[in-house]
Amino acid sequence: MSEDNRYDFSKIFNKVRPIHDRLTDDLIKNTPDEDVTQLIIDSIQFNSKNKSYGEIYAGLTSGQKIIYSIYILETKIFNGGFGGFYFNTECELNQFLEPNLIAIGAKSVADIVRRANEVCESILADQAEPDKFYPLDKEFYEVIEVDRLEARRVTYIREYREQFISA
């Protein structure tokens, strides 16, 4: 690539978002929809260094648990499918995902997660191969848009804002 055609990555890397260890009602209320989930996740992760997914989850409010578990599910699946999700989280969040997805109204995604949990149990019992996740990965990618997963997260955060305010 010639010097003239190089992209100036400093435009991306020099744009740093603020990380808040404490969240206020005004901060949540005034954060744009496209940034509010990340605001919540950043605060959770800032206050949970060196903890496992299960340890983090156990210390959260009910609203934080819902947003955190769904966010972790989505990011891990985009990074390595359901197999990557279960491997990277050591199956610490499985049991919570289906009810948490239902709580925000993402019933189609909850159904996929229920079936993926069944496949995971079969794999752990040596009764299935990891490639059984592939059709569920594909279905997940299609359904999250239809089920409007991000919009549902934002709606939940806005509706139950008090569950995300730091004590």
C-alpha positions as YAML, in Angstrom:
chain: A
units: angstrom
residues:
- id: 1
  name: MET
  ca: [0.00, 0.00, 0.00]
- id: 2
  name: SER
  ca: [1.41, 3.36, -0.96]
- id: 3
  name: GLU
  ca: [1.94, 6.13, 1.56]
- id: 4
  name: ASP
  ca: [-0.86, 8.13, -0.13]
- id: 5
  name: ASN
  ca: [-3.41, 5.32, 0.26]
- id: 6
  name: ARG
  ca: [-2.84, 4.61, 3.95]
- id: 7
  name: TYR
  ca: [-5.73, 5.16, 6.29]
- id: 8
  name: ASP
  ca: [-5.10, 7.37, 9.30]
- id: 9
  name: PHE
  ca: [-6.06, 4.98, 12.12]
- id: 10
  name: SER
  ca: [-5.34, 7.66, 14.71]
- id: 11
  name: LYS
  ca: [-8.83, 8.99, 13.94]
- id: 12
  name: ILE
  ca: [-10.22, 5.78, 15.41]
- id: 13
  name: PHE
  ca: [-7.75, 5.08, 18.18]
- id: 14
  name: ASN
  ca: [-7.58, 8.63, 19.49]
- id: 15
  name: LYS
  ca: [-11.33, 8.68, 20.01]
- id: 16
  name: VAL
  ca: [-11.59, 7.36, 23.54]
- id: 17
  name: ARG
  ca: [-14.92, 6.99, 25.27]
- id: 18
  name: PRO
  ca: [-15.10, 7.90, 28.94]
- id: 19
  name: ILE
  ca: [-15.50, 4.99, 31.36]
- id: 20
  name: HIS
  ca: [-17.65, 5.75, 34.40]
- id: 21
  name: ASP
  ca: [-17.25, 3.72, 37.56]
- id: 22
  name: ARG
  ca: [-20.45, 5.23, 38.96]
- id: 23
  name: LEU
  ca: [-23.61, 5.81, 36.96]
- id: 24
  name: THR
  ca: [-26.13, 8.53, 37.75]
- id: 25
  name: ASP
  ca: [-29.69, 8.94, 36.57]
- id: 26
  name: ASP
  ca: [-28.72, 12.00, 34.50]
- id: 27
  name: LEU
  ca: [-25.78, 10.20, 32.90]
- id: 28
  name: ILE
  ca: [-27.94, 7.27, 31.81]
- id: 29
  name: LYS
  ca: [-30.80, 9.54, 30.74]
- id: 30
  name: ASN
  ca: [-28.52, 11.79, 28.65]
- id: 31
  name: THR
  ca: [-26.49, 9.04, 26.98]
- id: 32
  name: PRO
  ca: [-27.62, 8.44, 23.38]
- id: 33
  name: ASP
  ca: [-29.40, 5.15, 22.68]
- id: 34
  name: GLU
  ca: [-26.53, 3.87, 20.54]
- id: 35
  name: ASP
  ca: [-24.11, 4.28, 23.50]
- id: 36
  name: VAL
  ca: [-26.20, 3.40, 26.56]
- id: 37
  name: THR
  ca: [-25.58, -0.37, 26.53]
- id: 38
  name: GLN
  ca: [-21.82, 0.21, 26.31]
- id: 39
  name: LEU
  ca: [-22.06, 2.74, 29.16]
- id: 40
  name: ILE
  ca: [-23.62, 0.05, 31.38]
- id: 41
  name: ILE
  ca: [-21.16, -2.66, 30.31]
- id: 42
  name: ASP
  ca: [-18.12, -0.42, 30.77]
- id: 43
  name: SER
  ca: [-19.22, 0.45, 34.30]
- id: 44
  name: ILE
  ca: [-19.82, -3.21, 35.18]
- id: 45
  name: GLN
  ca: [-16.45, -4.29, 33.79]
- id: 46
  name: PHE
  ca: [-14.60, -1.38, 35.41]
- id: 47
  name: ASN
  ca: [-15.95, -2.42, 38.80]
- id: 48
  name: SER
  ca: [-15.39, -6.16, 38.26]
- id: 49
  name: LYS
  ca: [-11.74, -6.58, 37.35]
- id: 50
  name: ASN
  ca: [-10.20, -10.05, 37.79]
- id: 51
  name: LYS
  ca: [-13.53, -11.81, 38.32]
- id: 52
  name: SER
  ca: [-15.07, -14.67, 36.37]
- id: 53
  name: TYR
  ca: [-18.29, -14.18, 34.41]
- id: 54
  name: GLY
  ca: [-20.22, -15.97, 37.16]
- id: 55
  name: GLU
  ca: [-18.66, -13.87, 39.92]
- id: 56
  name: ILE
  ca: [-19.47, -10.68, 38.05]
- id: 57
  name: TYR
  ca: [-23.04, -11.82, 37.39]
- id: 58
  name: ALA
  ca: [-23.62, -12.72, 41.05]
- id: 59
  name: GLY
  ca: [-22.78, -9.19, 42.18]
- id: 60
  name: LEU
  ca: [-25.13, -7.34, 39.82]
- id: 61
  name: THR
  ca: [-28.62, -5.90, 40.19]
- id: 62
  name: SER
  ca: [-31.40, -7.73, 38.35]
- id: 63
  name: GLY
  ca: [-31.33, -5.21, 35.50]
- id: 64
  name: GLN
  ca: [-27.56, -5.34, 35.20]
- id: 65
  name: LYS
  ca: [-27.71, -9.16, 35.11]
- id: 66
  name: ILE
  ca: [-30.07, -9.07, 32.15]
- id: 67
  name: ILE
  ca: [-28.07, -6.55, 30.12]
- id: 68
  name: TYR
  ca: [-24.67, -8.03, 31.02]
- id: 69
  name: SER
  ca: [-25.53, -11.65, 30.23]
- id: 70
  name: ILE
  ca: [-27.16, -10.80, 26.90]
- id: 71
  name: TYR
  ca: [-24.27, -8.54, 25.92]
- id: 72
  name: ILE
  ca: [-21.72, -11.26, 26.74]
- id: 73
  name: LEU
  ca: [-23.78, -13.82, 24.80]
- id: 74
  name: GLU
  ca: [-23.93, -11.62, 21.72]
- id: 75
  name: THR
  ca: [-20.27, -10.57, 21.73]
- id: 76
  name: LYS
  ca: [-18.99, -14.10, 22.32]
- id: 77
  name: ILE
  ca: [-21.21, -15.56, 19.60]
- id: 78
  name: PHE
  ca: [-19.99, -12.96, 17.11]
- id: 79
  name: ASN
  ca: [-16.44, -13.85, 18.09]
- id: 80
  name: GLY
  ca: [-16.72, -17.65, 17.99]
- id: 81
  name: GLY
  ca: [-20.29, -18.88, 17.77]
- id: 82
  name: PHE
  ca: [-22.07, -20.73, 20.54]
- id: 83
  name: GLY
  ca: [-19.04, -22.99, 20.96]
- id: 84
  name: GLY
  ca: [-16.90, -19.94, 21.69]
- id: 85
  name: PHE
  ca: [-19.51, -18.56, 24.06]
- id: 86
  name: TYR
  ca: [-19.69, -21.74, 26.15]
- id: 87
  name: PHE
  ca: [-15.92, -22.26, 26.12]
- id: 88
  name: ASN
  ca: [-15.02, -18.66, 27.01]
- id: 89
  name: THR
  ca: [-17.62, -18.26, 29.75]
- id: 90
  name: GLU
  ca: [-17.03, -21.77, 31.13]
- id: 91
  name: CYS
  ca: [-20.82, -22.24, 31.01]
- id: 92
  name: GLU
  ca: [-21.30, -19.84, 33.94]
- id: 93
  name: LEU
  ca: [-24.15, -17.86, 32.34]
- id: 94
  name: ASN
  ca: [-26.11, -20.59, 30.51]
- id: 95
  name: GLN
  ca: [-28.92, -21.01, 33.02]
- id: 96
  name: PHE
  ca: [-29.68, -17.29, 33.15]
- id: 97
  name: LEU
  ca: [-29.84, -16.44, 29.47]
- id: 98
  name: GLU
  ca: [-33.23, -17.82, 28.46]
- id: 99
  name: PRO
  ca: [-35.17, -16.02, 31.23]
- id: 100
  name: ASN
  ca: [-33.12, -12.85, 30.73]
- id: 101
  name: LEU
  ca: [-33.88, -12.79, 27.01]
- id: 102
  name: ILE
  ca: [-37.57, -13.37, 27.73]
- id: 103
  name: ALA
  ca: [-37.47, -10.47, 30.23]
- id: 104
  name: ILE
  ca: [-36.60, -8.05, 27.41]
- id: 105
  name: GLY
  ca: [-39.06, -9.69, 25.00]
- id: 106
  name: ALA
  ca: [-36.49, -11.49, 22.80]
- id: 107
  name: LYS
  ca: [-38.42, -14.78, 22.71]
- id: 108
  name: SER
  ca: [-37.00, -16.02, 19.41]
- id: 109
  name: VAL
  ca: [-33.43, -15.57, 20.62]
- id: 110
  name: ALA
  ca: [-34.39, -17.20, 23.94]
- id: 111
  name: ASP
  ca: [-35.61, -20.26, 22.02]
- id: 112
  name: ILE
  ca: [-32.31, -20.52, 20.15]
- id: 113
  name: VAL
  ca: [-30.39, -20.23, 23.42]
- id: 114
  name: ARG
  ca: [-32.56, -22.95, 24.99]
- id: 115
  name: ARG
  ca: [-31.70, -25.29, 22.11]
- id: 116
  name: ALA
  ca: [-28.02, -24.31, 22.26]
- id: 117
  name: ASN
  ca: [-27.98, -25.07, 25.99]
- id: 118
  name: GLU
  ca: [-29.37, -28.53, 25.20]
- id: 119
  name: VAL
  ca: [-26.63, -29.08, 22.61]
- id: 120
  name: CYS
  ca: [-24.02, -27.89, 25.12]
- id: 121
  name: GLU
  ca: [-25.26, -30.41, 27.68]
- id: 122
  name: SER
  ca: [-25.06, -33.17, 25.04]
- id: 123
  name: ILE
  ca: [-21.52, -32.15, 24.10]
- id: 124
  name: LEU
  ca: [-20.44, -32.12, 27.75]
- id: 125
  name: ALA
  ca: [-21.93, -35.62, 28.12]
- id: 126
  name: ASP
  ca: [-20.00, -36.75, 24.99]
- id: 127
  name: GLN
  ca: [-23.26, -37.36, 23.14]
- id: 128
  name: ALA
  ca: [-22.85, -34.69, 20.46]
- id: 129
  name: GLU
  ca: [-20.14, -32.93, 18.46]
- id: 130
  name: PRO
  ca: [-19.45, -29.17, 18.60]
- id: 131
  name: ASP
  ca: [-20.48, -28.80, 14.94]
- id: 132
  name: LYS
  ca: [-24.08, -29.16, 16.16]
- id: 133
  name: PHE
  ca: [-23.81, -25.49, 17.14]
- id: 134
  name: TYR
  ca: [-23.32, -24.29, 13.55]
- id: 135
  name: PRO
  ca: [-27.02, -24.22, 12.53]
- id: 136
  name: LEU
  ca: [-27.84, -22.40, 15.78]
- id: 137
  name: ASP
  ca: [-25.06, -19.86, 15.15]
- id: 138
  name: LYS
  ca: [-26.52, -19.15, 11.74]
- id: 139
  name: GLU
  ca: [-30.05, -18.87, 13.10]
- id: 140
  name: PHE
  ca: [-28.86, -16.54, 15.89]
- id: 141
  name: TYR
  ca: [-27.25, -14.15, 13.38]
- id: 142
  name: GLU
  ca: [-30.51, -13.99, 11.43]
- id: 143
  name: VAL
  ca: [-32.87, -13.67, 14.40]
- id: 144
  name: ILE
  ca: [-31.10, -10.95, 16.39]
- id: 145
  name: GLU
  ca: [-32.02, -8.43, 13.71]
- id: 146
  name: VAL
  ca: [-35.63, -9.60, 13.53]
- id: 147
  name: ASP
  ca: [-35.91, -9.72, 17.32]
- id: 148
  name: ARG
  ca: [-34.23, -6.26, 17.53]
- id: 149
  name: LEU
  ca: [-31.94, -7.36, 20.36]
- id: 150
  name: GLU
  ca: [-30.06, -4.06, 20.71]
- id: 151
  name: ALA
  ca: [-33.28, -2.00, 20.62]
- id: 152
  name: ARG
  ca: [-34.80, -4.26, 23.27]
- id: 153
  name: ARG
  ca: [-31.75, -3.79, 25.51]
- id: 154
  name: VAL
  ca: [-31.97, -0.01, 25.17]
- id: 155
  name: THR
  ca: [-35.71, -0.03, 25.87]
- id: 156
  name: TYR
  ca: [-35.14, -2.13, 28.98]
- id: 157
  name: ILE
  ca: [-32.39, 0.18, 30.24]
- id: 158
  name: ARG
  ca: [-34.57, 3.26, 29.66]
- id: 159
  name: GLU
  ca: [-37.60, 1.68, 31.32]
- id: 160
  name: TYR
  ca: [-35.73, 0.34, 34.37]
- id: 161
  name: ARG
  ca: [-33.08, 3.04, 34.65]
- id: 162
  name: GLU
  ca: [-33.05, 2.88, 38.46]
- id: 163
  name: GLN
  ca: [-31.55, -0.64, 38.28]
- id: 164
  name: PHE
  ca: [-28.40, 0.77, 36.67]
- id: 165
  name: ILE
  ca: [-27.76, 3.77, 38.93]
- id: 166
  name: SER
  ca: [-24.77, 3.29, 41.23]
- id: 167
  name: ALA
  ca: [-25.53, 3.19, 44.94]
...
